[in-house]
Amino acid sequence: MKSLIRQFVERSEGGAFEKEGGVSEVLGFLLIIAVSFVVFSAFMQTVVPGIVSSNEAQHYQEVVGQVYSIKSTLMNALSLRLYPNQLYVTLSLGVQTFPVFIPPSEGQLSVAPFDPNLNFFNVSFTTLAGTQKFSSGLTFYVSLYNHAYPSQEVIFDNGMIATGQLNSPNLSVISNGTVGIYSSSMTLILFEDIGNGFSYTSSGSVGVSILVTSISSSTYSISSGPVTITIHSPLSSFWANYIKSLAPSQVQVSQSNGNQVITVSGINTITIMLMVLVVSTSGSG
């Protein structure tokens, strides 16, 4: 009888030990999962944003370089009188900031052609033949919608390039416009987009086609009065400040109907170079 009781106790204790061992394995597994989750959460909250921000900052600099390249390409075509001429460029709108966990950032290219009511760069002056008027306009924005790095815009406005956020204090000019004032003479380079404009959003790249249809250059003798420049564009105030800085004693700036009106006095001769083009998109680049 004693031997049977001893066997029963031993079997019962052995089963308890086996059950306790199984429970320990489950608890250990759950603990590993909990620790892994904490580590993963910490990684996503502390490390990943820095990686994403760095990648988006690099992408922003890449886009700035691409817009610079567009300006250089246009200026080169202008100097060599290359028309009709078809130019192709690629703009990177989005970037894969971090694999798997975070979707690619997106960007948008918006092209605003010459519009006598919305987007224009008008120049007028008087010669012996009468009043001479020129109207032009080409503005495009690359808007970068970032996850971690501050969202940015790169703006090309009639040859001037600015970066930052539109209508905010951090918007700054990184490449000035194409205006020269040399005492009694003046030069102006104008871009006129006669296309329809468009907007394109992507997390990849976009191909842009620029058809240069004509390039002209003419020098005029001014008989009387100032040169008047009227600008309505996203960077019109920057244009006013820039032209004012070229010849502070000759330039006056005022506003009329939301436009910047710039008058330049003391000018005897002015050279106008005008590039007429059509900007369109070929879709993903």
Short mmCIF file of C-alpha atoms in Angstrom, two decimals:
data_model
loop_
_atom_site.label_atom_id
_atom_site.label_comp_id
_atom_site.label_asym_id
_atom_site.label_seq_id
_atom_site.Cartn_x
_atom_site.Cartn_y
_atom_site.Cartn_z
CA MET A 1 0.00 0.00 0.00
CA LYS A 2 2.77 2.44 0.87
CA SER A 3 4.53 1.69 -2.40
CA LEU A 4 1.34 2.53 -4.37
CA ILE A 5 0.94 5.84 -2.55
CA ARG A 6 4.59 6.69 -3.21
CA GLN A 7 4.17 6.00 -6.95
CA PHE A 8 1.01 8.15 -7.11
CA VAL A 9 2.75 11.08 -5.41
CA GLU A 10 5.79 10.80 -7.68
CA ARG A 11 3.62 10.74 -10.81
CA SER A 12 1.58 13.72 -9.59
CA GLU A 13 4.70 15.76 -8.82
CA GLY A 14 6.22 14.87 -12.19
CA GLY A 15 3.09 16.05 -14.02
CA ALA A 16 3.10 19.33 -12.10
CA PHE A 17 6.70 19.85 -13.05
CA GLU A 18 5.87 19.14 -16.71
CA LYS A 19 2.93 21.60 -16.61
CA GLU A 20 5.06 24.26 -14.91
CA GLY A 21 7.74 23.78 -17.58
CA GLY A 22 5.19 24.28 -20.36
CA VAL A 23 3.84 27.45 -18.74
CA SER A 24 7.36 28.81 -18.37
CA GLU A 25 8.01 28.33 -22.08
CA VAL A 26 4.83 30.22 -23.00
CA LEU A 27 5.64 33.05 -20.58
CA GLY A 28 9.17 33.26 -21.98
CA PHE A 29 7.85 33.45 -25.53
CA LEU A 30 5.39 36.21 -24.59
CA LEU A 31 8.18 38.09 -22.82
CA ILE A 32 10.33 37.91 -25.95
CA ILE A 33 7.45 39.27 -28.02
CA ALA A 34 6.86 42.10 -25.53
CA VAL A 35 10.54 43.07 -25.45
CA SER A 36 10.75 42.89 -29.25
CA PHE A 37 7.71 45.14 -29.55
CA VAL A 38 9.22 47.69 -27.17
CA VAL A 39 12.52 47.66 -29.07
CA PHE A 40 10.72 47.94 -32.42
CA SER A 41 8.56 50.81 -31.16
CA ALA A 42 11.61 52.65 -29.85
CA PHE A 43 13.36 52.10 -33.18
CA MET A 44 10.38 53.45 -35.14
CA GLN A 45 10.02 56.49 -32.87
CA THR A 46 13.67 57.47 -32.50
CA VAL A 47 15.78 56.04 -35.32
CA VAL A 48 13.42 55.87 -38.30
CA PRO A 49 12.36 59.57 -38.28
CA GLY A 50 16.01 60.58 -38.49
CA ILE A 51 16.61 58.26 -41.43
CA VAL A 52 13.45 59.44 -43.19
CA SER A 53 14.29 63.13 -42.60
CA SER A 54 17.82 62.63 -43.92
CA ASN A 55 16.56 60.89 -47.08
CA GLU A 56 13.97 63.60 -47.69
CA ALA A 57 16.53 66.36 -47.15
CA GLN A 58 18.82 64.73 -49.73
CA HIS A 59 15.90 64.43 -52.14
CA TYR A 60 15.10 68.12 -51.66
CA GLN A 61 18.67 69.07 -52.58
CA GLU A 62 18.43 66.79 -55.61
CA VAL A 63 15.29 68.59 -56.81
CA VAL A 64 16.92 72.00 -56.29
CA GLY A 65 19.78 70.83 -58.52
CA GLN A 66 17.33 69.63 -61.17
CA VAL A 67 15.53 73.00 -61.27
CA TYR A 68 18.91 74.76 -61.51
CA SER A 69 19.66 72.48 -64.44
CA ILE A 70 16.44 73.54 -66.20
CA LYS A 71 17.42 77.20 -65.86
CA SER A 72 20.93 76.50 -67.14
CA THR A 73 19.52 74.56 -70.10
CA LEU A 74 17.18 77.42 -71.01
CA MET A 75 19.94 80.02 -70.69
CA ASN A 76 22.25 77.92 -72.85
CA ALA A 77 19.56 77.58 -75.55
CA LEU A 78 19.02 81.33 -75.36
CA SER A 79 22.69 82.21 -75.73
CA LEU A 80 23.14 79.83 -78.68
CA ARG A 81 19.79 80.78 -80.28
CA LEU A 82 18.75 77.12 -80.35
CA TYR A 83 15.23 77.12 -81.78
CA PRO A 84 13.04 75.40 -82.63
CA ASN A 85 14.44 73.05 -80.07
CA GLN A 86 12.95 70.26 -77.98
CA LEU A 87 14.38 69.87 -74.49
CA TYR A 88 13.70 66.96 -72.15
CA VAL A 89 14.29 66.95 -68.41
CA THR A 90 13.32 64.69 -65.52
CA LEU A 91 12.16 65.90 -62.13
CA SER A 92 12.14 63.63 -59.08
CA LEU A 93 8.89 64.22 -57.21
CA GLY A 94 8.94 61.47 -54.57
CA VAL A 95 11.44 59.37 -52.68
CA GLN A 96 11.37 56.00 -50.91
CA THR A 97 12.20 57.29 -47.45
CA PHE A 98 12.30 53.98 -45.58
CA PRO A 99 11.55 50.50 -46.91
CA VAL A 100 8.46 48.49 -45.90
CA PHE A 101 7.13 50.51 -42.98
CA ILE A 102 6.65 53.99 -44.52
CA PRO A 103 5.21 54.68 -47.98
CA PRO A 104 7.22 56.85 -50.40
CA SER A 105 6.83 60.59 -50.08
CA GLU A 106 4.98 62.35 -52.88
CA GLY A 107 5.56 65.51 -54.83
CA GLN A 108 3.67 67.64 -57.30
CA LEU A 109 4.79 69.60 -60.36
CA SER A 110 2.53 72.52 -61.24
CA VAL A 111 3.18 74.64 -64.34
CA ALA A 112 1.51 78.06 -64.67
CA PRO A 113 1.91 79.53 -68.18
CA PHE A 114 1.56 83.16 -69.17
CA ASP A 115 -1.88 84.46 -68.24
CA PRO A 116 -2.76 88.17 -68.61
CA ASN A 117 -4.91 87.94 -65.48
CA LEU A 118 -3.05 85.53 -63.22
CA ASN A 119 0.62 85.17 -64.10
CA PHE A 120 2.50 87.82 -66.00
CA PHE A 121 5.71 89.81 -66.30
CA ASN A 122 4.91 92.92 -68.34
CA VAL A 123 7.38 95.52 -69.58
CA SER A 124 6.60 98.84 -71.25
CA PHE A 125 8.60 101.89 -72.34
CA THR A 126 8.41 104.68 -74.91
CA THR A 127 10.47 105.05 -78.09
CA LEU A 128 10.14 107.47 -81.03
CA ALA A 129 7.94 104.83 -82.67
CA GLY A 130 5.55 104.86 -79.71
CA THR A 131 4.93 102.73 -76.63
CA GLN A 132 6.56 99.29 -76.70
CA LYS A 133 4.98 96.51 -74.64
CA PHE A 134 6.14 92.99 -73.86
CA SER A 135 4.19 90.38 -71.92
CA SER A 136 5.56 87.08 -70.71
CA GLY A 137 5.24 84.55 -67.94
CA LEU A 138 6.51 81.15 -66.88
CA THR A 139 6.17 79.80 -63.36
CA PHE A 140 6.44 76.25 -62.15
CA TYR A 141 6.43 74.77 -58.66
CA VAL A 142 7.81 71.51 -57.37
CA SER A 143 5.97 70.82 -54.10
CA LEU A 144 7.50 68.11 -51.90
CA TYR A 145 5.13 66.55 -49.35
CA ASN A 146 7.54 65.03 -46.85
CA HIS A 147 6.93 62.71 -43.90
CA ALA A 148 9.62 63.97 -41.51
CA TYR A 149 11.64 66.73 -43.21
CA PRO A 150 9.65 69.98 -43.52
CA SER A 151 7.60 70.07 -46.72
CA GLN A 152 9.30 72.26 -49.31
CA GLU A 153 8.62 74.04 -52.57
CA VAL A 154 11.12 74.81 -55.29
CA ILE A 155 9.79 77.63 -57.47
CA PHE A 156 11.00 78.77 -60.88
CA ASP A 157 9.50 82.16 -61.69
CA ASN A 158 10.58 83.78 -64.95
CA GLY A 159 14.19 82.80 -64.30
CA MET A 160 14.26 83.42 -60.55
CA ILE A 161 14.47 80.36 -58.28
CA ALA A 162 13.27 80.30 -54.68
CA THR A 163 12.95 77.54 -52.10
CA GLY A 164 11.06 77.06 -48.86
CA GLN A 165 7.35 77.30 -48.27
CA LEU A 166 5.26 79.67 -50.35
CA ASN A 167 3.75 82.60 -48.43
CA SER A 168 5.93 81.92 -45.40
CA PRO A 169 8.91 83.78 -43.91
CA ASN A 170 11.30 80.93 -44.75
CA LEU A 171 10.89 81.37 -48.51
CA SER A 172 14.19 82.55 -49.91
CA VAL A 173 15.71 83.27 -53.34
CA ILE A 174 18.65 81.06 -54.29
CA SER A 175 19.09 82.22 -57.91
CA ASN A 176 18.25 85.76 -58.96
CA GLY A 177 16.34 86.77 -62.04
CA THR A 178 17.68 87.71 -65.42
CA VAL A 179 17.72 91.51 -65.21
CA GLY A 180 20.64 93.88 -65.58
CA ILE A 181 20.82 97.63 -64.96
CA TYR A 182 24.05 99.37 -65.99
CA SER A 183 23.56 103.07 -65.32
CA SER A 184 21.75 104.23 -68.47
CA SER A 185 21.27 100.80 -70.10
CA MET A 186 19.19 97.80 -69.14
CA THR A 187 18.75 94.17 -70.19
CA LEU A 188 15.81 91.85 -69.59
CA ILE A 189 15.46 88.14 -70.34
CA LEU A 190 11.84 87.01 -70.49
CA PHE A 191 10.29 83.55 -70.74
CA GLU A 192 6.81 83.13 -72.17
CA ASP A 193 5.05 79.77 -71.84
CA ILE A 194 2.23 79.61 -74.39
CA GLY A 195 1.13 76.12 -73.30
CA ASN A 196 -1.95 75.21 -71.29
CA GLY A 197 -0.24 74.44 -67.98
CA PHE A 198 -0.69 71.26 -66.00
CA SER A 199 -0.30 69.61 -62.62
CA TYR A 200 1.25 66.18 -62.04
CA THR A 201 1.52 64.27 -58.74
CA SER A 202 3.70 61.21 -58.22
CA SER A 203 5.86 59.33 -55.74
CA GLY A 204 8.34 58.75 -58.57
CA SER A 205 9.65 61.07 -61.27
CA VAL A 206 8.06 63.02 -64.10
CA GLY A 207 9.32 63.71 -67.59
CA VAL A 208 9.06 67.31 -68.75
CA SER A 209 9.19 68.43 -72.36
CA ILE A 210 10.15 72.02 -73.20
CA LEU A 211 9.63 73.08 -76.81
CA VAL A 212 11.44 76.32 -77.59
CA THR A 213 9.47 77.85 -80.47
CA SER A 214 11.27 81.19 -80.88
CA ILE A 215 14.02 83.38 -79.46
CA SER A 216 14.29 87.08 -80.16
CA SER A 217 16.61 89.86 -79.07
CA SER A 218 16.07 93.56 -79.75
CA THR A 219 17.62 96.77 -78.46
CA TYR A 220 15.55 99.94 -78.21
CA SER A 221 16.38 103.59 -77.65
CA ILE A 222 14.08 105.15 -75.08
CA SER A 223 12.87 108.61 -76.05
CA SER A 224 11.20 109.61 -72.82
CA GLY A 225 9.96 108.35 -69.49
CA PRO A 226 10.94 105.34 -67.40
CA VAL A 227 10.86 101.61 -68.02
CA THR A 228 7.81 100.19 -66.26
CA ILE A 229 7.69 96.56 -65.15
CA THR A 230 4.44 95.13 -63.78
CA ILE A 231 4.63 91.71 -62.17
CA HIS A 232 1.96 89.37 -60.86
CA SER A 233 3.50 86.08 -59.80
CA PRO A 234 4.35 84.09 -56.65
CA LEU A 235 7.70 85.85 -56.38
CA SER A 236 6.65 89.35 -57.44
CA SER A 237 7.79 90.95 -54.17
CA PHE A 238 11.17 89.23 -54.48
CA TRP A 239 11.45 90.57 -58.02
CA ALA A 240 10.74 94.09 -56.78
CA ASN A 241 13.39 93.84 -54.06
CA TYR A 242 15.91 92.35 -56.48
CA ILE A 243 15.48 95.01 -59.19
CA LYS A 244 15.52 97.74 -56.53
CA SER A 245 18.85 96.41 -55.26
CA LEU A 246 20.41 96.72 -58.72
CA ALA A 247 20.03 100.51 -58.83
CA PRO A 248 18.42 101.91 -55.68
CA SER A 249 18.53 105.53 -56.85
CA GLN A 250 16.86 104.72 -60.19
CA VAL A 251 14.19 102.23 -59.12
CA GLN A 252 10.87 102.98 -57.48
CA VAL A 253 8.45 100.26 -56.34
CA SER A 254 4.72 100.54 -55.74
CA GLN A 255 1.69 98.26 -55.68
CA SER A 256 -1.45 98.40 -57.78
CA ASN A 257 -4.31 95.88 -57.78
CA GLY A 258 -2.12 93.28 -56.10
CA ASN A 259 0.69 93.76 -58.64
CA GLN A 260 4.22 94.95 -58.09
CA VAL A 261 4.86 98.01 -60.25
CA ILE A 262 8.53 98.82 -60.77
CA THR A 263 9.69 101.98 -62.54
CA VAL A 264 13.29 102.39 -63.65
CA SER A 265 14.35 105.92 -64.58
CA GLY A 266 17.43 107.19 -66.38
CA ILE A 267 17.46 104.38 -68.96
CA ASN A 268 18.47 105.35 -72.52
CA THR A 269 18.68 101.89 -74.10
CA ILE A 270 17.07 98.58 -73.23
CA THR A 271 17.68 95.11 -74.65
CA ILE A 272 14.81 92.62 -74.50
CA MET A 273 15.51 88.92 -75.02
CA LEU A 274 12.37 86.82 -75.23
CA MET A 275 12.14 83.03 -75.30
CA VAL A 276 8.75 81.61 -76.27
CA LEU A 277 8.19 78.00 -75.28
CA VAL A 278 5.68 75.30 -74.52
CA VAL A 279 6.05 73.23 -71.35
CA SER A 280 4.29 69.84 -71.22
CA THR A 281 4.67 66.51 -69.48
CA SER A 282 5.41 63.08 -70.91
CA GLY A 283 4.23 61.35 -67.72
CA SER A 284 6.41 59.25 -65.45
CA GLY A 285 10.09 59.76 -66.12
#
